[in-house]
């Protein structure tokens, strides 16, 4: 009996031990994840001065040209020049067949002669003064019509509008217009560049320089030479796939510059003193909003802003920042 009791106690002890081990295996250890600290590249919104300027290449050129247009509709009879070529004002460039007009002139000449014969007959036969006066009015009217038609013959000739270089306009198929082509009044034969005077010019393609207007001041640098000047004209032209804005500049002292070689032109728009300035790369734009990311107590916060003038790297903040804020760049 004693032996049996001892064995039972041993089995019970082993069972309790095995249950304890099973319970310890069922416990799940939850790891504690430590978040990685985010590193921001930042700068400070400064109170500083900023100037809006554009740096462009300028050269002496001929910015003005005049369109050469047809004053009448018709068929081209002859083209008197080869394009491109130098021309003088009044040079004949092209002629049209004046057949329709010539027919009108001949018909009007018949009516004019008839009116003249009527006046002559009344005088010869002693017509009364009223009849003679009415016949003379009719004669004067027909004479005016005839003179106008004869003067219109010159509309079938196309002349150079100024001294310069004539360049014929390419048509839709890429070739210059040719003899026997049909044209309409107002169509362009080409352009004549006015080469009577050279001007200092800056050409900008497709997009106009913001805030550059007539009277804008510029700084001019050509090697060791320097001067100042003023924008006196802005010439817009369109040519196929692109457009050109030509800024015509009058140097204050032209003797300080050479009329050959490039000249650096600095358009000095205007300056703002003691204003909030941040780097342009810090500015974000999304869905019509303009904003920056601020770093406040380690937290990234969006802040809407309104921008002012800009230079090559920085931009003015008109509202939204007071200066001293920490701005996130990345």
Short mmCIF file of C-alpha atoms in Angstrom, two decimals:
data_model
loop_
_atom_site.label_atom_id
_atom_site.label_comp_id
_atom_site.label_asym_id
_atom_site.label_seq_id
_atom_site.Cartn_x
_atom_site.Cartn_y
_atom_site.Cartn_z
CA UNK A 1 0.00 0.00 0.00
CA UNK A 2 2.78 2.36 0.93
CA UNK A 3 4.48 1.67 -2.37
CA UNK A 4 1.29 2.36 -4.31
CA UNK A 5 0.72 5.65 -2.53
CA UNK A 6 4.27 6.71 -3.27
CA UNK A 7 3.87 6.03 -7.02
CA UNK A 8 0.58 7.97 -7.18
CA UNK A 9 2.15 10.97 -5.51
CA UNK A 10 5.06 10.90 -7.97
CA UNK A 11 2.72 10.79 -10.99
CA UNK A 12 0.69 13.71 -9.61
CA UNK A 13 3.85 15.71 -9.07
CA UNK A 14 5.02 15.10 -12.65
CA UNK A 15 1.62 16.12 -14.01
CA UNK A 16 1.65 19.39 -12.15
CA UNK A 17 5.16 20.13 -13.39
CA UNK A 18 4.22 19.46 -17.02
CA UNK A 19 1.17 21.77 -16.76
CA UNK A 20 3.37 24.57 -15.49
CA UNK A 21 5.72 24.22 -18.42
CA UNK A 22 2.82 24.30 -20.95
CA UNK A 23 1.49 27.51 -19.44
CA UNK A 24 4.88 29.19 -19.70
CA UNK A 25 5.17 28.24 -23.40
CA UNK A 26 1.77 29.90 -24.22
CA UNK A 27 2.93 33.38 -23.09
CA UNK A 28 3.48 35.81 -26.11
CA UNK A 29 6.16 38.48 -25.80
CA UNK A 30 5.06 41.79 -27.49
CA UNK A 31 8.11 43.76 -28.73
CA UNK A 32 8.24 47.52 -28.09
CA UNK A 33 8.91 49.33 -31.41
CA UNK A 34 10.85 52.54 -31.18
CA UNK A 35 9.98 55.06 -33.96
CA UNK A 36 12.88 56.47 -35.93
CA UNK A 37 13.29 60.20 -35.45
CA UNK A 38 12.61 62.16 -38.72
CA UNK A 39 15.38 64.50 -39.73
CA UNK A 40 14.33 67.69 -41.53
CA UNK A 41 16.52 70.10 -43.42
CA UNK A 42 15.36 73.55 -42.37
CA UNK A 43 16.07 77.24 -42.71
CA UNK A 44 14.81 80.36 -41.02
CA UNK A 45 12.40 82.85 -42.57
CA UNK A 46 14.58 85.95 -42.56
CA UNK A 47 13.87 89.66 -42.54
CA UNK A 48 16.01 90.91 -45.42
CA UNK A 49 16.12 92.95 -48.63
CA UNK A 50 15.20 91.45 -52.01
CA UNK A 51 15.36 92.78 -55.58
CA UNK A 52 13.58 91.35 -58.61
CA UNK A 53 16.04 91.22 -61.48
CA UNK A 54 16.40 89.43 -64.82
CA UNK A 55 19.74 88.70 -66.47
CA UNK A 56 19.53 88.55 -70.26
CA UNK A 57 21.83 88.74 -73.29
CA UNK A 58 21.52 91.85 -75.42
CA UNK A 59 22.83 92.61 -78.91
CA UNK A 60 22.58 95.49 -81.38
CA UNK A 61 19.98 94.61 -84.01
CA UNK A 62 17.08 95.90 -86.10
CA UNK A 63 13.89 95.22 -84.14
CA UNK A 64 11.41 96.95 -86.43
CA UNK A 65 9.82 95.53 -89.55
CA UNK A 66 6.82 96.32 -91.71
CA UNK A 67 4.46 93.80 -93.26
CA UNK A 68 4.20 93.86 -97.04
CA UNK A 69 0.53 93.26 -97.91
CA UNK A 70 -1.55 93.12 -101.06
CA UNK A 71 -3.87 96.09 -101.51
CA UNK A 72 -6.03 94.27 -104.04
CA UNK A 73 -7.20 90.73 -104.78
CA UNK A 74 -6.06 88.99 -107.93
CA UNK A 75 -3.55 86.69 -109.59
CA UNK A 76 0.19 87.28 -109.32
CA UNK A 77 1.66 88.41 -112.63
CA UNK A 78 5.32 88.77 -111.60
CA UNK A 79 7.65 88.74 -108.61
CA UNK A 80 10.41 91.27 -109.16
CA UNK A 81 12.89 90.26 -106.42
CA UNK A 82 14.47 87.19 -104.87
CA UNK A 83 14.00 86.59 -101.16
CA UNK A 84 15.83 87.53 -99.00
CA UNK A 85 17.22 90.71 -100.51
CA UNK A 86 18.04 94.31 -99.62
CA UNK A 87 15.49 96.82 -100.87
CA UNK A 88 14.91 100.55 -100.87
CA UNK A 89 11.64 102.21 -99.97
CA UNK A 90 9.41 102.22 -103.05
CA UNK A 91 11.13 99.33 -104.86
CA UNK A 92 8.64 97.24 -106.87
CA UNK A 93 8.36 93.76 -105.36
CA UNK A 94 5.38 92.15 -107.06
CA UNK A 95 2.59 92.86 -109.58
CA UNK A 96 -0.91 91.45 -110.09
CA UNK A 97 -2.93 91.06 -113.28
CA UNK A 98 -5.30 94.07 -113.34
CA UNK A 99 -7.66 92.56 -115.95
CA UNK A 100 -10.91 93.15 -114.05
CA UNK A 101 -9.93 96.70 -113.14
CA UNK A 102 -8.78 97.43 -116.67
CA UNK A 103 -12.19 96.41 -117.96
CA UNK A 104 -13.89 98.74 -115.46
CA UNK A 105 -11.62 101.59 -116.58
CA UNK A 106 -12.52 101.05 -120.24
CA UNK A 107 -16.24 101.04 -119.44
CA UNK A 108 -15.91 104.17 -117.33
CA UNK A 109 -13.95 105.87 -120.14
CA UNK A 110 -16.91 105.30 -122.45
CA UNK A 111 -19.30 106.91 -119.95
CA UNK A 112 -16.88 109.81 -119.44
CA UNK A 113 -16.67 110.44 -123.20
CA UNK A 114 -20.43 110.33 -123.46
CA UNK A 115 -20.76 112.91 -120.67
CA UNK A 116 -18.22 115.14 -122.40
CA UNK A 117 -20.07 114.83 -125.72
CA UNK A 118 -23.33 115.81 -124.01
CA UNK A 119 -21.79 118.99 -122.61
CA UNK A 120 -20.21 119.85 -125.96
CA UNK A 121 -23.50 119.29 -127.81
CA UNK A 122 -25.46 121.48 -125.39
CA UNK A 123 -22.99 124.32 -125.81
CA UNK A 124 -22.98 123.91 -129.60
CA UNK A 125 -26.78 123.89 -129.86
CA UNK A 126 -27.34 126.73 -127.40
CA UNK A 127 -28.91 124.64 -124.62
CA UNK A 128 -30.35 126.44 -121.63
CA UNK A 129 -28.18 127.09 -118.59
CA UNK A 130 -29.98 124.52 -116.39
CA UNK A 131 -29.35 121.67 -118.82
CA UNK A 132 -25.72 122.71 -119.28
CA UNK A 133 -25.17 122.89 -115.52
CA UNK A 134 -26.65 119.41 -114.95
CA UNK A 135 -24.53 117.99 -117.79
CA UNK A 136 -21.41 119.55 -116.29
CA UNK A 137 -22.19 117.99 -112.87
CA UNK A 138 -22.57 114.61 -114.58
CA UNK A 139 -19.27 115.12 -116.40
CA UNK A 140 -17.46 115.99 -113.15
CA UNK A 141 -18.89 112.89 -111.46
CA UNK A 142 -17.79 110.58 -114.27
CA UNK A 143 -14.36 112.22 -114.30
CA UNK A 144 -13.96 111.51 -110.55
CA UNK A 145 -14.95 107.86 -111.04
CA UNK A 146 -12.50 107.49 -113.92
CA UNK A 147 -9.60 109.10 -112.04
CA UNK A 148 -10.26 106.88 -109.00
CA UNK A 149 -10.19 103.71 -111.11
CA UNK A 150 -6.97 104.75 -112.85
CA UNK A 151 -5.35 105.52 -109.49
CA UNK A 152 -6.45 102.07 -108.26
CA UNK A 153 -4.22 100.47 -110.87
CA UNK A 154 -1.30 101.11 -108.53
CA UNK A 155 -2.92 98.85 -105.92
CA UNK A 156 -1.97 95.94 -108.20
CA UNK A 157 1.70 96.78 -107.62
CA UNK A 158 3.39 95.87 -104.31
CA UNK A 159 6.22 98.14 -103.12
CA UNK A 160 8.81 97.97 -100.35
CA UNK A 161 7.51 100.10 -97.45
CA UNK A 162 10.97 101.05 -96.17
CA UNK A 163 14.70 100.53 -96.64
CA UNK A 164 15.84 97.18 -95.32
CA UNK A 165 15.87 93.46 -95.97
CA UNK A 166 12.81 91.91 -97.62
CA UNK A 167 11.83 88.37 -96.62
CA UNK A 168 8.98 86.60 -98.37
CA UNK A 169 6.46 84.78 -96.16
CA UNK A 170 6.23 81.01 -96.50
CA UNK A 171 2.75 79.70 -97.23
CA UNK A 172 0.93 76.81 -95.55
CA UNK A 173 2.81 74.28 -97.64
CA UNK A 174 6.15 75.78 -96.64
CA UNK A 175 7.03 77.33 -100.01
CA UNK A 176 7.10 81.03 -100.91
CA UNK A 177 4.19 82.34 -102.92
CA UNK A 178 4.74 82.13 -106.69
CA UNK A 179 3.67 83.53 -110.03
CA UNK A 180 0.01 82.87 -110.99
CA UNK A 181 -0.98 82.27 -107.37
CA UNK A 182 -4.32 83.72 -106.34
CA UNK A 183 -4.19 86.21 -103.45
CA UNK A 184 -6.70 88.28 -101.53
CA UNK A 185 -6.58 91.87 -100.38
CA UNK A 186 -4.77 91.99 -97.02
CA UNK A 187 -2.70 88.82 -97.57
CA UNK A 188 0.98 89.15 -96.65
CA UNK A 189 3.66 88.87 -99.29
CA UNK A 190 6.39 89.14 -96.64
CA UNK A 191 8.17 91.53 -94.28
CA UNK A 192 10.74 94.26 -94.71
CA UNK A 193 13.13 94.76 -91.79
CA UNK A 194 13.81 98.43 -91.19
CA UNK A 195 17.60 98.80 -91.22
CA UNK A 196 17.75 102.55 -90.99
CA UNK A 197 18.90 102.39 -87.34
CA UNK A 198 20.29 99.77 -84.97
CA UNK A 199 19.02 99.41 -81.41
CA UNK A 200 20.18 97.48 -78.36
CA UNK A 201 17.76 94.55 -78.15
CA UNK A 202 16.97 91.67 -75.82
CA UNK A 203 14.91 88.83 -77.31
CA UNK A 204 12.82 86.59 -75.03
CA UNK A 205 10.92 83.67 -76.51
CA UNK A 206 7.28 82.78 -75.75
CA UNK A 207 7.03 84.29 -72.25
CA UNK A 208 7.12 88.00 -71.45
CA UNK A 209 9.33 89.20 -68.59
CA UNK A 210 7.08 89.87 -65.60
CA UNK A 211 6.86 93.52 -64.50
CA UNK A 212 9.14 94.73 -67.31
CA UNK A 213 7.43 97.67 -69.00
CA UNK A 214 8.20 100.90 -70.84
CA UNK A 215 10.58 102.94 -68.70
CA UNK A 216 12.02 99.98 -66.75
CA UNK A 217 15.63 100.69 -65.77
CA UNK A 218 18.44 98.35 -66.80
CA UNK A 219 22.13 97.92 -66.04
CA UNK A 220 24.44 97.19 -68.97
CA UNK A 221 27.77 95.37 -68.79
CA UNK A 222 30.10 94.55 -71.67
CA UNK A 223 33.45 93.30 -70.45
CA UNK A 224 35.00 96.14 -68.48
CA UNK A 225 32.49 98.61 -69.91
CA UNK A 226 29.26 99.42 -68.07
CA UNK A 227 26.33 101.76 -68.43
CA UNK A 228 22.67 102.14 -67.56
CA UNK A 229 19.63 102.44 -69.77
CA UNK A 230 15.86 102.33 -70.15
CA UNK A 231 13.36 100.10 -71.94
CA UNK A 232 11.83 102.27 -74.68
CA UNK A 233 9.75 99.71 -76.60
CA UNK A 234 8.52 96.11 -76.54
CA UNK A 235 8.03 94.57 -79.98
CA UNK A 236 5.92 91.40 -80.18
CA UNK A 237 6.14 89.07 -83.17
CA UNK A 238 4.78 85.62 -83.89
CA UNK A 239 6.39 83.09 -86.20
CA UNK A 240 4.79 79.68 -86.48
CA UNK A 241 5.36 77.64 -83.32
CA UNK A 242 6.90 80.39 -81.18
CA UNK A 243 6.55 84.05 -80.37
CA UNK A 244 9.20 86.65 -79.56
CA UNK A 245 9.25 89.63 -77.23
CA UNK A 246 11.98 92.08 -78.23
CA UNK A 247 12.88 94.64 -75.56
CA UNK A 248 14.34 97.76 -77.16
CA UNK A 249 16.76 99.59 -74.85
CA UNK A 250 18.20 103.09 -75.00
CA UNK A 251 21.57 103.28 -73.19
CA UNK A 252 22.07 106.44 -71.15
CA UNK A 253 25.61 106.72 -72.52
CA UNK A 254 25.96 104.83 -75.79
CA UNK A 255 29.62 105.76 -76.15
CA UNK A 256 30.49 103.42 -73.28
CA UNK A 257 29.39 100.33 -75.26
CA UNK A 258 30.48 98.63 -78.47
CA UNK A 259 27.88 97.96 -81.17
CA UNK A 260 29.18 94.39 -81.58
CA UNK A 261 29.39 91.45 -79.17
CA UNK A 262 27.00 90.43 -76.42
CA UNK A 263 26.00 92.80 -73.64
CA UNK A 264 24.68 91.58 -70.30
CA UNK A 265 21.42 93.36 -69.55
CA UNK A 266 20.14 93.36 -65.97
CA UNK A 267 16.50 94.38 -65.70
CA UNK A 268 16.24 96.00 -62.26
CA UNK A 269 12.50 95.79 -61.57
CA UNK A 270 12.23 96.99 -57.99
CA UNK A 271 13.44 96.24 -54.48
CA UNK A 272 11.72 95.54 -51.16
CA UNK A 273 13.55 96.37 -47.94
CA UNK A 274 13.16 94.66 -44.55
CA UNK A 275 10.65 92.06 -45.74
CA UNK A 276 10.20 88.33 -45.05
CA UNK A 277 12.37 86.29 -47.42
CA UNK A 278 12.55 82.50 -47.86
CA UNK A 279 14.19 80.19 -50.46
CA UNK A 280 12.05 79.51 -53.53
CA UNK A 281 12.56 75.76 -53.11
CA UNK A 282 10.71 75.88 -49.78
CA UNK A 283 7.46 76.99 -51.46
CA UNK A 284 4.86 74.31 -52.24
CA UNK A 285 1.88 74.64 -54.58
CA UNK A 286 -1.08 72.26 -54.61
CA UNK A 287 -4.69 72.65 -55.80
CA UNK A 288 -4.43 76.40 -56.05
CA UNK A 289 -2.78 76.76 -52.64
CA UNK A 290 0.64 78.23 -51.95
CA UNK A 291 2.14 77.11 -48.64
CA UNK A 292 5.25 76.10 -46.72
CA UNK A 293 5.94 73.45 -44.09
CA UNK A 294 6.85 74.83 -40.69
CA UNK A 295 8.64 72.86 -37.98
CA UNK A 296 6.87 73.63 -34.69
CA UNK A 297 8.07 71.70 -31.58
CA UNK A 298 9.26 68.87 -33.83
CA UNK A 299 5.94 68.65 -35.70
CA UNK A 300 5.48 69.49 -39.40
CA UNK A 301 2.70 72.07 -39.92
CA UNK A 302 1.35 73.52 -43.18
CA UNK A 303 1.15 77.31 -43.43
CA UNK A 304 -0.53 79.16 -46.33
CA UNK A 305 1.43 82.15 -47.63
CA UNK A 306 1.17 84.91 -50.25
CA UNK A 307 4.23 85.63 -52.38
CA UNK A 308 5.67 88.90 -53.66
CA UNK A 309 8.73 89.57 -55.81
CA UNK A 310 11.53 87.06 -56.36
CA UNK A 311 15.15 86.95 -57.37
CA UNK A 312 17.20 84.05 -58.69
CA UNK A 313 17.00 82.04 -55.42
CA UNK A 314 14.66 83.68 -52.91
CA UNK A 315 11.10 84.96 -52.80
CA UNK A 316 9.30 87.55 -50.70
CA UNK A 317 6.45 86.43 -48.42
CA UNK A 318 3.81 89.16 -48.31
CA UNK A 319 1.56 87.43 -45.76
CA UNK A 320 1.51 84.22 -43.73
CA UNK A 321 4.91 84.57 -42.08
CA UNK A 322 6.28 87.17 -39.68
CA UNK A 323 9.96 86.16 -39.84
CA UNK A 324 11.92 83.88 -37.57
CA UNK A 325 9.86 80.74 -38.35
CA UNK A 326 11.69 77.48 -38.99
CA UNK A 327 10.93 76.38 -42.57
CA UNK A 328 11.27 72.78 -43.77
CA UNK A 329 13.13 72.50 -47.07
CA UNK A 330 13.02 68.75 -47.75
#
